[in-house]
Short mmCIF file of C-alpha atoms in Angstrom, two decimals:
data_model
loop_
_atom_site.label_atom_id
_atom_site.label_comp_id
_atom_site.label_asym_id
_atom_site.label_seq_id
_atom_site.Cartn_x
_atom_site.Cartn_y
_atom_site.Cartn_z
CA MET G 1 -68.42 8.52 2.09
CA GLN G 2 -68.90 5.66 4.54
CA LEU G 3 -66.84 2.47 4.32
CA ALA G 4 -69.96 0.49 3.52
CA ASP G 5 -70.63 2.72 0.51
CA LEU G 6 -67.04 2.43 -0.64
CA LEU G 7 -67.16 -1.34 -0.37
CA PHE G 8 -70.43 -1.51 -2.31
CA ASN G 9 -69.03 0.72 -5.03
CA SER G 10 -65.91 -1.44 -5.24
CA MET G 11 -67.99 -4.61 -5.41
CA THR G 12 -70.14 -3.15 -8.17
CA SER G 13 -67.21 -2.01 -10.27
CA ASN G 14 -65.60 -5.42 -9.88
CA GLY G 15 -68.74 -7.26 -10.86
CA SER G 16 -69.09 -8.70 -7.36
CA ALA G 17 -72.49 -7.17 -6.71
CA LYS G 18 -75.64 -7.45 -8.77
CA ASP G 19 -76.36 -4.66 -11.24
CA THR G 20 -79.99 -4.88 -12.29
CA SER G 21 -79.63 -2.11 -14.87
CA ALA G 22 -76.92 -3.89 -16.84
CA LYS G 23 -78.05 -5.71 -19.96
CA THR G 24 -74.96 -7.88 -20.19
CA LYS G 25 -73.43 -9.81 -17.37
CA ARG G 26 -69.77 -10.31 -16.77
CA PRO G 27 -68.89 -13.97 -17.38
CA LYS G 28 -68.44 -15.90 -14.18
CA LYS G 29 -65.11 -17.43 -13.36
CA PRO G 30 -65.12 -21.21 -13.48
CA SER G 31 -65.60 -22.51 -9.96
CA SER G 32 -62.88 -24.77 -8.60
CA PRO G 33 -63.47 -27.37 -5.93
CA LYS G 34 -62.88 -26.08 -2.44
CA PRO G 35 -59.74 -27.54 -0.88
CA GLU G 36 -60.11 -29.63 2.23
CA LYS G 37 -59.50 -27.68 5.41
CA ILE G 38 -57.29 -28.94 8.20
CA ALA G 39 -59.14 -30.24 11.26
CA ASN G 40 -59.14 -27.82 14.18
CA ASP G 41 -57.58 -30.27 16.62
CA VAL G 42 -54.75 -31.00 14.17
CA TYR G 43 -54.26 -27.28 13.54
CA GLU G 44 -54.15 -26.40 17.23
CA ALA G 45 -51.67 -29.17 17.99
CA GLU G 46 -49.38 -28.25 15.11
CA ILE G 47 -49.42 -24.51 15.66
CA PHE G 48 -48.51 -25.01 19.31
CA ARG G 49 -45.65 -27.30 18.25
CA LEU G 50 -44.42 -24.64 15.84
CA GLN G 51 -44.76 -21.93 18.48
CA THR G 52 -42.65 -24.05 20.78
CA GLU G 53 -40.01 -24.23 18.04
CA PHE G 54 -40.14 -20.46 17.67
CA VAL G 55 -39.30 -20.14 21.37
CA LYS G 56 -36.27 -22.38 20.72
CA LEU G 57 -35.36 -20.22 17.72
CA GLN G 58 -35.66 -17.10 19.87
CA GLU G 59 -33.32 -18.53 22.50
CA TRP G 60 -30.81 -19.53 19.83
CA VAL G 61 -30.93 -16.02 18.36
CA ARG G 62 -30.51 -14.50 21.80
CA PHE G 63 -27.58 -16.66 22.90
CA SER G 64 -25.79 -16.83 19.54
CA GLY G 65 -26.14 -13.13 18.81
CA ALA G 66 -27.80 -13.76 15.46
CA ARG G 67 -29.92 -11.09 13.78
CA LEU G 68 -33.09 -12.14 11.98
CA VAL G 69 -35.31 -10.04 9.72
CA VAL G 70 -38.57 -11.46 8.36
CA ILE G 71 -40.54 -9.45 5.81
CA PHE G 72 -44.29 -9.97 5.45
CA GLU G 73 -45.80 -8.57 2.27
CA GLY G 74 -48.97 -9.22 0.29
CA ARG G 75 -52.32 -7.71 -0.51
CA ASP G 76 -54.60 -6.21 2.12
CA GLY G 77 -56.45 -8.98 3.94
CA ALA G 78 -53.98 -11.68 2.91
CA GLY G 79 -53.35 -12.88 6.47
CA LYS G 80 -49.99 -11.32 7.28
CA GLY G 81 -51.03 -9.90 10.64
CA GLY G 82 -52.65 -13.12 11.83
CA THR G 83 -49.49 -15.09 11.07
CA ILE G 84 -47.29 -12.55 12.85
CA LYS G 85 -49.60 -12.74 15.86
CA ARG G 86 -49.22 -16.53 16.08
CA ILE G 87 -45.45 -16.36 15.70
CA THR G 88 -44.98 -13.80 18.47
CA GLU G 89 -47.63 -15.11 20.89
CA TYR G 90 -45.12 -16.75 23.25
CA LEU G 91 -41.98 -14.81 22.35
CA ASN G 92 -40.15 -12.28 24.47
CA PRO G 93 -41.01 -8.79 23.14
CA ARG G 94 -37.52 -7.64 24.15
CA VAL G 95 -36.05 -10.15 21.70
CA ALA G 96 -38.70 -10.41 18.97
CA ARG G 97 -40.51 -7.25 17.95
CA ILE G 98 -42.86 -6.15 15.18
CA ALA G 99 -42.03 -3.21 12.93
CA ALA G 100 -45.23 -1.79 11.42
CA LEU G 101 -44.39 1.75 10.41
CA PRO G 102 -47.04 4.43 9.75
CA ALA G 103 -46.97 6.73 6.75
CA PRO G 104 -43.69 8.67 6.60
CA THR G 105 -43.49 12.11 8.16
CA ASP G 106 -42.42 15.16 6.19
CA ARG G 107 -38.92 14.78 7.62
CA GLU G 108 -38.76 11.10 6.66
CA ARG G 109 -39.87 11.92 3.12
CA GLY G 110 -36.74 14.02 2.84
CA GLN G 111 -34.47 11.18 3.93
CA TRP G 112 -32.90 8.37 1.94
CA TYR G 113 -35.86 6.06 1.33
CA TYR G 114 -34.44 3.11 3.30
CA GLN G 115 -33.34 5.23 6.25
CA ARG G 116 -36.39 4.82 8.47
CA TYR G 117 -36.37 1.06 7.91
CA ILE G 118 -32.67 0.81 8.75
CA ALA G 119 -33.51 2.29 12.17
CA GLN G 120 -35.75 -0.75 12.78
CA LEU G 121 -33.15 -3.41 11.96
CA PRO G 122 -32.25 -5.84 14.75
CA GLY G 123 -29.25 -5.59 17.00
CA LYS G 124 -27.28 -8.54 18.28
CA GLY G 125 -29.60 -11.30 19.49
CA GLU G 126 -32.81 -9.77 18.11
CA ILE G 127 -35.62 -10.68 15.71
CA VAL G 128 -37.62 -8.09 13.76
CA LEU G 129 -40.80 -8.97 11.89
CA PHE G 130 -41.69 -6.32 9.31
CA ASP G 131 -45.45 -6.06 8.85
CA ARG G 132 -44.93 -4.37 5.51
CA SER G 133 -41.52 -2.97 4.78
CA TRP G 134 -39.46 -0.99 2.29
CA TYR G 135 -41.47 -2.84 -0.36
CA ASN G 136 -44.25 -0.28 0.13
CA ARG G 137 -42.54 1.61 -2.66
CA ALA G 138 -43.02 -1.29 -5.06
CA GLY G 139 -46.70 -1.72 -4.12
CA VAL G 140 -48.98 0.92 -2.67
CA GLU G 141 -46.68 3.86 -3.47
CA ARG G 142 -46.32 2.73 -7.07
CA VAL G 143 -50.02 2.04 -7.63
CA MET G 144 -51.43 5.04 -5.77
CA GLY G 145 -48.91 7.52 -7.18
CA PHE G 146 -47.19 8.26 -3.85
CA CYS G 147 -43.81 8.06 -5.56
CA THR G 148 -42.56 9.21 -8.93
CA PRO G 149 -41.68 6.76 -11.73
CA GLN G 150 -38.06 7.74 -11.23
CA GLU G 151 -38.21 6.94 -7.50
CA HIS G 152 -39.83 3.61 -8.27
CA ALA G 153 -37.20 2.70 -10.87
CA LEU G 154 -34.44 3.69 -8.43
CA PHE G 155 -36.00 1.47 -5.76
CA LEU G 156 -36.04 -1.56 -8.05
CA ARG G 157 -32.39 -0.98 -8.89
CA GLN G 158 -31.17 -0.29 -5.36
CA THR G 159 -33.13 -2.88 -3.35
CA PRO G 160 -31.16 -5.98 -4.40
CA ILE G 161 -27.97 -4.09 -3.55
CA PHE G 162 -29.39 -2.91 -0.22
CA GLU G 163 -30.48 -6.43 0.72
CA GLN G 164 -27.12 -7.87 -0.33
CA MET G 165 -25.48 -5.41 2.07
CA LEU G 166 -27.71 -6.64 4.90
CA ILE G 167 -26.87 -10.27 4.15
CA GLU G 168 -23.13 -9.57 3.92
CA GLU G 169 -23.40 -7.81 7.27
CA GLY G 170 -24.60 -11.14 8.70
CA ILE G 171 -28.33 -10.45 8.96
CA LEU G 172 -30.58 -13.43 8.24
CA LEU G 173 -33.18 -12.08 5.79
CA ARG G 174 -36.38 -13.91 4.84
CA LYS G 175 -39.10 -12.47 2.57
CA TYR G 176 -42.65 -13.82 2.34
CA TRP G 177 -45.42 -12.80 -0.05
CA PHE G 178 -48.94 -13.77 1.08
CA SER G 179 -51.05 -14.48 -2.01
CA VAL G 180 -54.84 -14.20 -1.72
CA SER G 181 -57.47 -14.44 -4.46
CA ASP G 182 -59.74 -11.52 -5.28
CA GLU G 183 -62.82 -13.46 -4.16
CA GLU G 184 -61.31 -14.32 -0.80
CA GLN G 185 -60.04 -10.80 -0.24
CA LEU G 186 -63.53 -9.43 -0.88
CA ARG G 187 -65.04 -11.99 1.49
CA ARG G 188 -62.65 -10.93 4.24
CA PHE G 189 -63.36 -7.25 3.65
CA LYS G 190 -67.09 -7.94 3.98
CA GLY G 191 -66.44 -9.79 7.21
CA ARG G 192 -64.59 -6.81 8.65
CA LEU G 193 -67.21 -4.28 7.64
CA ASN G 194 -69.56 -4.82 10.60
CA ASP G 195 -67.17 -6.57 12.98
CA PRO G 196 -66.64 -4.21 15.95
CA VAL G 197 -63.19 -5.63 16.75
CA ARG G 198 -61.88 -5.73 13.17
CA GLN G 199 -63.38 -2.60 11.60
CA TRP G 200 -60.13 -0.76 12.20
CA LYS G 201 -58.48 -3.09 9.68
CA LEU G 202 -60.65 -1.71 6.88
CA SER G 203 -59.73 1.67 5.42
CA PRO G 204 -60.60 3.57 2.24
CA MET G 205 -57.11 2.66 0.99
CA ASP G 206 -57.91 -1.04 1.45
CA LEU G 207 -61.13 -0.69 -0.49
CA GLU G 208 -59.41 1.22 -3.26
CA SER G 209 -57.22 -1.85 -3.75
CA LEU G 210 -60.33 -3.70 -4.97
CA ASN G 211 -60.64 -1.30 -7.90
CA ARG G 212 -56.92 -1.50 -8.63
CA TRP G 213 -56.49 -5.28 -8.42
CA GLU G 214 -54.76 -5.58 -11.79
CA ASP G 215 -52.56 -2.54 -11.12
CA TYR G 216 -51.35 -4.18 -7.90
CA SER G 217 -50.81 -7.45 -9.79
CA ARG G 218 -48.64 -5.74 -12.38
CA ALA G 219 -46.70 -3.88 -9.67
CA LYS G 220 -46.11 -7.13 -7.77
CA ASP G 221 -44.95 -8.93 -10.91
CA GLU G 222 -42.48 -6.16 -11.70
CA MET G 223 -41.23 -6.19 -8.12
CA MET G 224 -40.62 -9.93 -8.26
CA VAL G 225 -38.64 -9.66 -11.51
CA HIS G 226 -36.18 -7.23 -9.93
CA THR G 227 -36.00 -8.36 -6.28
CA ASP G 228 -36.47 -12.15 -6.33
CA THR G 229 -32.76 -12.89 -6.33
CA PRO G 230 -30.75 -16.03 -5.48
CA ALA G 231 -29.29 -14.29 -2.42
CA SER G 232 -32.63 -12.88 -1.25
CA PRO G 233 -35.51 -14.89 -2.72
CA TRP G 234 -39.21 -14.33 -2.27
CA TYR G 235 -41.26 -17.18 -0.79
CA VAL G 236 -44.93 -17.15 -1.82
CA VAL G 237 -47.53 -18.30 0.71
CA GLU G 238 -50.92 -19.36 -0.65
CA SER G 239 -53.24 -17.73 1.87
CA ASP G 240 -56.86 -18.33 0.83
CA LEU G 241 -56.98 -20.74 3.78
CA LYS G 242 -55.62 -18.76 6.70
CA LYS G 243 -54.80 -21.67 8.96
CA HIS G 244 -52.96 -23.48 6.20
CA ALA G 245 -51.03 -20.32 5.37
CA ARG G 246 -49.93 -19.83 8.98
CA LEU G 247 -48.69 -23.39 9.37
CA ASN G 248 -46.98 -23.45 5.97
CA MET G 249 -45.19 -20.15 6.47
CA MET G 250 -44.13 -20.86 10.05
CA ALA G 251 -42.83 -24.33 9.20
CA HIS G 252 -40.91 -22.98 6.20
CA LEU G 253 -39.27 -20.18 8.17
CA LEU G 254 -38.13 -22.58 10.86
CA SER G 255 -36.77 -25.03 8.28
CA SER G 256 -34.76 -22.28 6.59
CA ILE G 257 -32.68 -21.47 9.69
CA ASP G 258 -30.09 -23.80 11.16
CA TYR G 259 -30.93 -23.07 14.80
CA GLN G 260 -30.16 -25.37 17.71
CA ASP G 261 -31.43 -26.05 21.18
CA VAL G 262 -29.74 -23.85 23.75
CA GLU G 263 -28.87 -25.46 27.03
CA ARG G 264 -30.33 -23.33 29.75
CA PRO G 265 -29.11 -23.33 33.36
CA LYS G 266 -31.32 -25.33 35.65
CA VAL G 267 -33.30 -23.17 38.01
CA LYS G 268 -34.21 -24.31 41.49
CA LEU G 269 -36.79 -22.27 43.34
CA PRO G 270 -35.59 -21.37 46.83
CA ARG G 271 -37.72 -21.67 49.88
CA ARG G 272 -39.54 -18.50 50.74
CA ALA G 273 -37.82 -16.76 53.62
CA ILE G 274 -40.35 -15.83 56.30
CA SER G 275 -39.12 -13.64 59.13
CA GLY G 276 -42.48 -13.30 60.85
CA ASN G 277 -42.06 -9.60 61.54
CA TYR G 278 -43.78 -8.19 58.41
CA GLN G 279 -47.30 -6.87 58.71
CA ARG G 280 -49.30 -5.95 55.63
CA PRO G 281 -50.93 -2.48 55.72
CA PRO G 282 -54.75 -2.42 56.06
CA ARG G 283 -56.58 -3.06 52.77
CA GLU G 284 -58.56 0.13 53.28
CA LEU G 285 -55.44 2.15 52.49
CA SER G 286 -55.31 0.80 48.90
CA THR G 287 -57.66 1.47 45.99
CA TYR G 288 -58.79 -1.78 44.38
CA VAL G 289 -60.51 -2.22 41.02
CA ASP G 290 -64.20 -3.11 41.18
CA ASP G 291 -65.14 -6.79 41.02
CA HIS G 292 -66.63 -6.71 37.54
CA VAL G 293 -66.63 -10.51 37.37
CA ALA G 294 -68.95 -10.71 40.35
CA THR G 295 -71.58 -8.71 38.45
CA LEU G 296 -71.29 -11.14 35.53
CA MET G 297 -71.78 -14.07 37.88
CA GLY G 298 -74.86 -12.52 39.46
CA ARG G 299 -73.28 -11.77 42.79
CA SER G 300 -73.00 -8.47 44.61
CA ALA G 301 -69.53 -7.02 44.68
#
């Protein structure tokens, strides 16, 4: 079945598409006034300011030897990836990296559940952003039946202990849940359906989440009861407005860490030493890429 068919079926079952054969209509949700959106110029200025602060945070982590773990969780299409992209845009990938693990292999399924995530934890002077994390067990694995009830119950019992161990080890742990409404999630899925650069974000598993909205809600609520602890709290990000969500989450993360400016050694560029006895080989000996831009500008290459 094609993704378009899956999306239509999900929309129909959720009452989001018209059903001309139905005699009774599902009652519409009361419409709430749309919140005012931040102006683009204000958004661009503020996100660049925050990105500048993240560079300062990175340098503090690097020079102090701190270890920072940030967990991004939430429903499909909630805006986690876009926020991670803005955070890491100007950061050094050798210091700040993204951990987005695929489905576990057969070997990993036979390991202690947390083992493959432990391998991704930061070393001294590193930042790791988890684009989904060990909390898969509380969400998709629980709802889709990829784990047993016993495994799920064990996870809820062990996770606060596991996270307490990380904190006692000195790791800075921050957990964010991106909260999106069902209407906005559906709108974003529709937008991805025929977008050639975002189609890869839409999978049958994503569309199945439309039919299991309440199941995911119950799983999330149960997860929060067991893992929203004083030592390792969850921070909820309202994400129906993506730009607002990015700014709010980024500002909160920065405010939660007592980082400082790191004094960097002043660098003075030396004069280029020219001996006069170097001769560049003929250009004909090298293979250059074609001048594609010239064709766009209407010139011959």
